[in-house]
């Protein structure tokens, strides 16, 4: 993996169901990974900053895990609600120059 | 705090005109970032400042783009001359401390630029 990749690109989930999606990043030389939530017509809002292998962070019904050795992070949403509809971005901080590189995002649609 | 403030929120201009976008970071934040969001390329970092000093401008697309931060509470991104391909949403963000570590970035509402 040379870039930050997110999958799937788009996801439709029934209200009340739980879901998860993936961010993959270069596994050599890790520094930090950020998750952002981005609602349409608004600006990205920080969810988590993860720095240690095995990190697990939680904010309400949303949680994230980090595996730096294999180069992936999962974002989980438990019991999806309509207000969870948004694009979820991950961003990898490249160690050699501190540059932050964003993935293209996973667009989540919650169906009533 | 009011958060990161950007102005204008929308800008429509003709090709060849100069465009200036403005940003006021959160008070006390040491780092300021300028991003551009397009459908094709997603969210791209253009330049960032630490304590008003530009640290990395490698993301600035070409010489038509310039950014300044004359003091801790104000930054500008200027495009001269503007071209239709510059049409995008431009975000400013700020953070405190060494942002690459445990510090979140706080984004402004963005400026939607349309160049006709």
mmCIF file with all atom_site columns, N, CA, C and O in Angstrom, chain B residues 33-70:
data_model
loop_
_atom_site.group_PDB
_atom_site.id
_atom_site.type_symbol
_atom_site.label_atom_id
_atom_site.label_alt_id
_atom_site.label_comp_id
_atom_site.label_asym_id
_atom_site.label_entity_id
_atom_site.label_seq_id
_atom_site.pdbx_PDB_ins_code
_atom_site.Cartn_x
_atom_site.Cartn_y
_atom_site.Cartn_z
_atom_site.occupancy
_atom_site.B_iso_or_equiv
_atom_site.pdbx_formal_charge
_atom_site.auth_seq_id
_atom_site.auth_comp_id
_atom_site.auth_asym_id
_atom_site.auth_atom_id
_atom_site.pdbx_PDB_model_num
ATOM 1   N N  . UNK B 1 33 ? -3.524  25.173 8.407  1.00 0.00 ? 33 UNK B N  1
ATOM 2   C CA . UNK B 1 33 ? -3.457  24.385 7.170  1.00 0.00 ? 33 UNK B CA 1
ATOM 3   C C  . UNK B 1 33 ? -4.430  24.954 6.158  1.00 0.00 ? 33 UNK B C  1
ATOM 4   O O  . UNK B 1 33 ? -5.539  25.351 6.508  1.00 0.00 ? 33 UNK B O  1
ATOM 5   N N  . UNK B 1 34 ? -4.042  24.901 4.892  1.00 0.00 ? 34 UNK B N  1
ATOM 6   C CA . UNK B 1 34 ? -4.966  25.185 3.785  1.00 0.00 ? 34 UNK B CA 1
ATOM 7   C C  . UNK B 1 34 ? -5.141  23.909 2.959  1.00 0.00 ? 34 UNK B C  1
ATOM 8   O O  . UNK B 1 34 ? -4.157  23.278 2.559  1.00 0.00 ? 34 UNK B O  1
ATOM 9   N N  . UNK B 1 35 ? -6.422  23.559 2.713  1.00 0.00 ? 35 UNK B N  1
ATOM 10  C CA . UNK B 1 35 ? -6.759  22.380 1.916  1.00 0.00 ? 35 UNK B CA 1
ATOM 11  C C  . UNK B 1 35 ? -7.629  22.797 0.739  1.00 0.00 ? 35 UNK B C  1
ATOM 12  O O  . UNK B 1 35 ? -8.331  23.799 0.782  1.00 0.00 ? 35 UNK B O  1
ATOM 13  N N  . UNK B 1 36 ? -7.614  21.944 -0.278 1.00 0.00 ? 36 UNK B N  1
ATOM 14  C CA . UNK B 1 36 ? -8.521  22.115 -1.415 1.00 0.00 ? 36 UNK B CA 1
ATOM 15  C C  . UNK B 1 36 ? -9.267  20.792 -1.605 1.00 0.00 ? 36 UNK B C  1
ATOM 16  O O  . UNK B 1 36 ? -8.648  19.714 -1.568 1.00 0.00 ? 36 UNK B O  1
ATOM 17  N N  . UNK B 1 37 ? -10.567 20.890 -1.800 1.00 0.00 ? 37 UNK B N  1
ATOM 18  C CA . UNK B 1 37 ? -11.372 19.696 -2.027 1.00 0.00 ? 37 UNK B CA 1
ATOM 19  C C  . UNK B 1 37 ? -12.003 19.744 -3.404 1.00 0.00 ? 37 UNK B C  1
ATOM 20  O O  . UNK B 1 37 ? -12.713 20.694 -3.736 1.00 0.00 ? 37 UNK B O  1
ATOM 21  N N  . UNK B 1 38 ? -11.713 18.722 -4.213 1.00 0.00 ? 38 UNK B N  1
ATOM 22  C CA . UNK B 1 38 ? -12.343 18.577 -5.511 1.00 0.00 ? 38 UNK B CA 1
ATOM 23  C C  . UNK B 1 38 ? -12.896 17.167 -5.647 1.00 0.00 ? 38 UNK B C  1
ATOM 24  O O  . UNK B 1 38 ? -12.477 16.256 -4.910 1.00 0.00 ? 38 UNK B O  1
ATOM 25  N N  . UNK B 1 39 ? -13.817 17.007 -6.576 1.00 0.00 ? 39 UNK B N  1
ATOM 26  C CA . UNK B 1 39 ? -14.385 15.668 -6.793 1.00 0.00 ? 39 UNK B CA 1
ATOM 27  C C  . UNK B 1 39 ? -13.311 14.695 -7.254 1.00 0.00 ? 39 UNK B C  1
ATOM 28  O O  . UNK B 1 39 ? -13.278 13.539 -6.836 1.00 0.00 ? 39 UNK B O  1
ATOM 29  N N  . UNK B 1 40 ? -12.428 15.188 -8.109 1.00 0.00 ? 40 UNK B N  1
ATOM 30  C CA . UNK B 1 40 ? -11.448 14.285 -8.711 1.00 0.00 ? 40 UNK B CA 1
ATOM 31  C C  . UNK B 1 40 ? -10.380 13.844 -7.716 1.00 0.00 ? 40 UNK B C  1
ATOM 32  O O  . UNK B 1 40 ? -9.987  12.684 -7.683 1.00 0.00 ? 40 UNK B O  1
ATOM 33  N N  . UNK B 1 41 ? -9.898  14.782 -6.916 1.00 0.00 ? 41 UNK B N  1
ATOM 34  C CA . UNK B 1 41 ? -8.717  14.505 -6.089 1.00 0.00 ? 41 UNK B CA 1
ATOM 35  C C  . UNK B 1 41 ? -9.021  14.428 -4.601 1.00 0.00 ? 41 UNK B C  1
ATOM 36  O O  . UNK B 1 41 ? -8.123  14.157 -3.801 1.00 0.00 ? 41 UNK B O  1
ATOM 37  N N  . UNK B 1 42 ? -10.257 14.654 -4.217 1.00 0.00 ? 42 UNK B N  1
ATOM 38  C CA . UNK B 1 42 ? -10.583 14.594 -2.797 1.00 0.00 ? 42 UNK B CA 1
ATOM 39  C C  . UNK B 1 42 ? -9.999  15.774 -2.049 1.00 0.00 ? 42 UNK B C  1
ATOM 40  O O  . UNK B 1 42 ? -9.874  16.874 -2.589 1.00 0.00 ? 42 UNK B O  1
ATOM 41  N N  . UNK B 1 43 ? -9.611  15.551 -0.817 1.00 0.00 ? 43 UNK B N  1
ATOM 42  C CA . UNK B 1 43 ? -9.089  16.608 0.042  1.00 0.00 ? 43 UNK B CA 1
ATOM 43  C C  . UNK B 1 43 ? -7.565  16.601 -0.042 1.00 0.00 ? 43 UNK B C  1
ATOM 44  O O  . UNK B 1 43 ? -6.921  15.608 0.285  1.00 0.00 ? 43 UNK B O  1
ATOM 45  N N  . UNK B 1 44 ? -6.993  17.717 -0.462 1.00 0.00 ? 44 UNK B N  1
ATOM 46  C CA . UNK B 1 44 ? -5.542  17.817 -0.634 1.00 0.00 ? 44 UNK B CA 1
ATOM 47  C C  . UNK B 1 44 ? -4.984  18.935 0.241  1.00 0.00 ? 44 UNK B C  1
ATOM 48  O O  . UNK B 1 44 ? -5.528  20.034 0.247  1.00 0.00 ? 44 UNK B O  1
ATOM 49  N N  . UNK B 1 45 ? -3.876  18.650 0.881  1.00 0.00 ? 45 UNK B N  1
ATOM 50  C CA . UNK B 1 45 ? -3.188  19.687 1.648  1.00 0.00 ? 45 UNK B CA 1
ATOM 51  C C  . UNK B 1 45 ? -2.387  20.574 0.698  1.00 0.00 ? 45 UNK B C  1
ATOM 52  O O  . UNK B 1 45 ? -1.589  20.077 -0.089 1.00 0.00 ? 45 UNK B O  1
ATOM 53  N N  . UNK B 1 46 ? -2.598  21.875 0.782  1.00 0.00 ? 46 UNK B N  1
ATOM 54  C CA . UNK B 1 46 ? -1.872  22.812 -0.073 1.00 0.00 ? 46 UNK B CA 1
ATOM 55  C C  . UNK B 1 46 ? -0.614  23.326 0.616  1.00 0.00 ? 46 UNK B C  1
ATOM 56  O O  . UNK B 1 46 ? 0.479   23.311 0.065  1.00 0.00 ? 46 UNK B O  1
ATOM 57  N N  . UNK B 1 47 ? -0.772  23.808 1.844  1.00 0.00 ? 47 UNK B N  1
ATOM 58  C CA . UNK B 1 47 ? 0.333   24.405 2.583  1.00 0.00 ? 47 UNK B CA 1
ATOM 59  C C  . UNK B 1 47 ? -0.012  24.404 4.054  1.00 0.00 ? 47 UNK B C  1
ATOM 60  O O  . UNK B 1 47 ? -1.194  24.399 4.417  1.00 0.00 ? 47 UNK B O  1
ATOM 61  N N  . UNK B 1 48 ? 1.016   24.373 4.922  1.00 0.00 ? 48 UNK B N  1
ATOM 62  C CA . UNK B 1 48 ? 0.725   24.604 6.324  1.00 0.00 ? 48 UNK B CA 1
ATOM 63  C C  . UNK B 1 48 ? 1.798   25.459 6.983  1.00 0.00 ? 48 UNK B C  1
ATOM 64  O O  . UNK B 1 48 ? 2.945   25.507 6.523  1.00 0.00 ? 48 UNK B O  1
ATOM 65  N N  . UNK B 1 49 ? 1.369   26.148 8.035  1.00 0.00 ? 49 UNK B N  1
ATOM 66  C CA . UNK B 1 49 ? 2.208   27.081 8.780  1.00 0.00 ? 49 UNK B CA 1
ATOM 67  C C  . UNK B 1 49 ? 2.344   26.599 10.229 1.00 0.00 ? 49 UNK B C  1
ATOM 68  O O  . UNK B 1 49 ? 1.417   26.052 10.799 1.00 0.00 ? 49 UNK B O  1
ATOM 69  N N  . UNK B 1 50 ? 3.509   26.854 10.799 1.00 0.00 ? 50 UNK B N  1
ATOM 70  C CA . UNK B 1 50 ? 3.723   26.676 12.225 1.00 0.00 ? 50 UNK B CA 1
ATOM 71  C C  . UNK B 1 50 ? 4.229   28.001 12.786 1.00 0.00 ? 50 UNK B C  1
ATOM 72  O O  . UNK B 1 50 ? 5.263   28.507 12.329 1.00 0.00 ? 50 UNK B O  1
ATOM 73  N N  . UNK B 1 51 ? 3.496   28.547 13.761 1.00 0.00 ? 51 UNK B N  1
ATOM 74  C CA . UNK B 1 51 ? 3.882   29.848 14.322 1.00 0.00 ? 51 UNK B CA 1
ATOM 75  C C  . UNK B 1 51 ? 4.124   30.882 13.223 1.00 0.00 ? 51 UNK B C  1
ATOM 76  O O  . UNK B 1 51 ? 5.141   31.596 13.231 1.00 0.00 ? 51 UNK B O  1
ATOM 77  N N  . UNK B 1 52 ? 3.213   30.935 12.289 1.00 0.00 ? 52 UNK B N  1
ATOM 78  C CA . UNK B 1 52 ? 3.173   31.915 11.196 1.00 0.00 ? 52 UNK B CA 1
ATOM 79  C C  . UNK B 1 52 ? 4.201   31.670 10.099 1.00 0.00 ? 52 UNK B C  1
ATOM 80  O O  . UNK B 1 52 ? 4.273   32.430 9.132  1.00 0.00 ? 52 UNK B O  1
ATOM 81  N N  . UNK B 1 53 ? 5.006   30.631 10.218 1.00 0.00 ? 53 UNK B N  1
ATOM 82  C CA . UNK B 1 53 ? 6.054   30.354 9.231  1.00 0.00 ? 53 UNK B CA 1
ATOM 83  C C  . UNK B 1 53 ? 5.601   29.214 8.329  1.00 0.00 ? 53 UNK B C  1
ATOM 84  O O  . UNK B 1 53 ? 5.185   28.159 8.843  1.00 0.00 ? 53 UNK B O  1
ATOM 85  N N  . UNK B 1 54 ? 5.668   29.386 6.999  1.00 0.00 ? 54 UNK B N  1
ATOM 86  C CA . UNK B 1 54 ? 5.293   28.273 6.112  1.00 0.00 ? 54 UNK B CA 1
ATOM 87  C C  . UNK B 1 54 ? 6.289   27.124 6.254  1.00 0.00 ? 54 UNK B C  1
ATOM 88  O O  . UNK B 1 54 ? 7.500   27.334 6.150  1.00 0.00 ? 54 UNK B O  1
ATOM 89  N N  . UNK B 1 55 ? 5.779   25.937 6.506  1.00 0.00 ? 55 UNK B N  1
ATOM 90  C CA . UNK B 1 55 ? 6.625   24.769 6.724  1.00 0.00 ? 55 UNK B CA 1
ATOM 91  C C  . UNK B 1 55 ? 6.710   23.900 5.480  1.00 0.00 ? 55 UNK B C  1
ATOM 92  O O  . UNK B 1 55 ? 7.773   23.424 5.114  1.00 0.00 ? 55 UNK B O  1
ATOM 93  N N  . UNK B 1 56 ? 5.587   23.688 4.849  1.00 0.00 ? 56 UNK B N  1
ATOM 94  C CA . UNK B 1 56 ? 5.550   22.813 3.685  1.00 0.00 ? 56 UNK B CA 1
ATOM 95  C C  . UNK B 1 56 ? 4.543   23.362 2.690  1.00 0.00 ? 56 UNK B C  1
ATOM 96  O O  . UNK B 1 56 ? 3.355   23.376 2.979  1.00 0.00 ? 56 UNK B O  1
ATOM 97  N N  . UNK B 1 57 ? 5.025   23.825 1.553  1.00 0.00 ? 57 UNK B N  1
ATOM 98  C CA . UNK B 1 57 ? 4.125   24.330 0.510  1.00 0.00 ? 57 UNK B CA 1
ATOM 99  C C  . UNK B 1 57 ? 4.173   23.448 -0.732 1.00 0.00 ? 57 UNK B C  1
ATOM 100 O O  . UNK B 1 57 ? 3.811   23.895 -1.815 1.00 0.00 ? 57 UNK B O  1
ATOM 101 N N  . UNK B 1 58 ? 4.608   22.225 -0.560 1.00 0.00 ? 58 UNK B N  1
ATOM 102 C CA . UNK B 1 58 ? 4.765   21.344 -1.723 1.00 0.00 ? 58 UNK B CA 1
ATOM 103 C C  . UNK B 1 58 ? 3.438   20.980 -2.370 1.00 0.00 ? 58 UNK B C  1
ATOM 104 O O  . UNK B 1 58 ? 3.400   20.531 -3.507 1.00 0.00 ? 58 UNK B O  1
ATOM 105 N N  . UNK B 1 59 ? 2.355   21.192 -1.669 1.00 0.00 ? 59 UNK B N  1
ATOM 106 C CA . UNK B 1 59 ? 1.049   20.901 -2.230 1.00 0.00 ? 59 UNK B CA 1
ATOM 107 C C  . UNK B 1 59 ? 0.448   22.047 -3.026 1.00 0.00 ? 59 UNK B C  1
ATOM 108 O O  . UNK B 1 59 ? -0.589  21.876 -3.681 1.00 0.00 ? 59 UNK B O  1
ATOM 109 N N  . UNK B 1 60 ? 1.083   23.189 -3.018 1.00 0.00 ? 60 UNK B N  1
ATOM 110 C CA . UNK B 1 60 ? 0.583   24.335 -3.777 1.00 0.00 ? 60 UNK B CA 1
ATOM 111 C C  . UNK B 1 60 ? 0.728   24.014 -5.263 1.00 0.00 ? 60 UNK B C  1
ATOM 112 O O  . UNK B 1 60 ? 1.836   23.733 -5.740 1.00 0.00 ? 60 UNK B O  1
ATOM 113 N N  . UNK B 1 61 ? -0.365  24.083 -6.016 1.00 0.00 ? 61 UNK B N  1
ATOM 114 C CA . UNK B 1 61 ? -0.349  23.556 -7.382 1.00 0.00 ? 61 UNK B CA 1
ATOM 115 C C  . UNK B 1 61 ? 0.617   24.286 -8.316 1.00 0.00 ? 61 UNK B C  1
ATOM 116 O O  . UNK B 1 61 ? 1.252   23.649 -9.129 1.00 0.00 ? 61 UNK B O  1
ATOM 117 N N  . UNK B 1 62 ? 0.723   25.561 -8.245 1.00 0.00 ? 62 UNK B N  1
ATOM 118 C CA . UNK B 1 62 ? 1.615   26.291 -9.146 1.00 0.00 ? 62 UNK B CA 1
ATOM 119 C C  . UNK B 1 62 ? 1.815   27.703 -8.632 1.00 0.00 ? 62 UNK B C  1
ATOM 120 O O  . UNK B 1 62 ? 1.276   28.090 -7.603 1.00 0.00 ? 62 UNK B O  1
ATOM 121 N N  . UNK B 1 63 ? 2.615   28.459 -9.382 1.00 0.00 ? 63 UNK B N  1
ATOM 122 C CA . UNK B 1 63 ? 2.998   29.801 -8.911 1.00 0.00 ? 63 UNK B CA 1
ATOM 123 C C  . UNK B 1 63 ? 1.826   30.756 -8.807 1.00 0.00 ? 63 UNK B C  1
ATOM 124 O O  . UNK B 1 63 ? 1.952   31.819 -8.193 1.00 0.00 ? 63 UNK B O  1
ATOM 125 N N  . UNK B 1 64 ? 0.714   30.409 -9.380 1.00 0.00 ? 64 UNK B N  1
ATOM 126 C CA . UNK B 1 64 ? -0.438  31.305 -9.280 1.00 0.00 ? 64 UNK B CA 1
ATOM 127 C C  . UNK B 1 64 ? -1.003  31.335 -7.851 1.00 0.00 ? 64 UNK B C  1
ATOM 128 O O  . UNK B 1 64 ? -1.754  32.225 -7.496 1.00 0.00 ? 64 UNK B O  1
ATOM 129 N N  . UNK B 1 65 ? -0.632  30.336 -7.084 1.00 0.00 ? 65 UNK B N  1
ATOM 130 C CA . UNK B 1 65 ? -1.120  30.224 -5.705 1.00 0.00 ? 65 UNK B CA 1
ATOM 131 C C  . UNK B 1 65 ? -0.046  30.733 -4.743 1.00 0.00 ? 65 UNK B C  1
ATOM 132 O O  . UNK B 1 65 ? 1.134   30.400 -4.873 1.00 0.00 ? 65 UNK B O  1
ATOM 133 N N  . UNK B 1 66 ? -0.496  31.534 -3.772 1.00 0.00 ? 66 UNK B N  1
ATOM 134 C CA . UNK B 1 66 ? 0.415   31.973 -2.721 1.00 0.00 ? 66 UNK B CA 1
ATOM 135 C C  . UNK B 1 66 ? -0.361  32.081 -1.418 1.00 0.00 ? 66 UNK B C  1
ATOM 136 O O  . UNK B 1 66 ? -1.569  32.316 -1.417 1.00 0.00 ? 66 UNK B O  1
ATOM 137 N N  . UNK B 1 67 ? 0.336   31.883 -0.310 1.00 0.00 ? 67 UNK B N  1
ATOM 138 C CA . UNK B 1 67 ? -0.309  31.968 1.004  1.00 0.00 ? 67 UNK B CA 1
ATOM 139 C C  . UNK B 1 67 ? 0.597   32.725 1.957  1.00 0.00 ? 67 UNK B C  1
ATOM 140 O O  . UNK B 1 67 ? 1.822   32.623 1.879  1.00 0.00 ? 67 UNK B O  1
ATOM 141 N N  . UNK B 1 68 ? -0.037  33.479 2.837  1.00 0.00 ? 68 UNK B N  1
ATOM 142 C CA . UNK B 1 68 ? 0.704   34.241 3.833  1.00 0.00 ? 68 UNK B CA 1
ATOM 143 C C  . UNK B 1 68 ? 0.035   34.090 5.186  1.00 0.00 ? 68 UNK B C  1
ATOM 144 O O  . UNK B 1 68 ? -1.171  33.827 5.282  1.00 0.00 ? 68 UNK B O  1
ATOM 145 N N  . UNK B 1 69 ? 0.832   34.317 6.217  1.00 0.00 ? 69 UNK B N  1
ATOM 146 C CA . UNK B 1 69 ? 0.285   34.344 7.571  1.00 0.00 ? 69 UNK B CA 1
ATOM 147 C C  . UNK B 1 69 ? 1.016   35.463 8.311  1.00 0.00 ? 69 UNK B C  1
ATOM 148 O O  . UNK B 1 69 ? 2.030   35.221 8.974  1.00 0.00 ? 69 UNK B O  1
ATOM 149 N N  . UNK B 1 70 ? 0.535   36.681 8.194  1.00 0.00 ? 70 UNK B N  1
ATOM 150 C CA . UNK B 1 70 ? 1.241   37.832 8.775  1.00 0.00 ? 70 UNK B CA 1
ATOM 151 C C  . UNK B 1 70 ? 1.237   37.855 10.297 1.00 0.00 ? 70 UNK B C  1
ATOM 152 O O  . UNK B 1 70 ? 2.128   38.460 10.905 1.00 0.00 ? 70 UNK B O  1
#
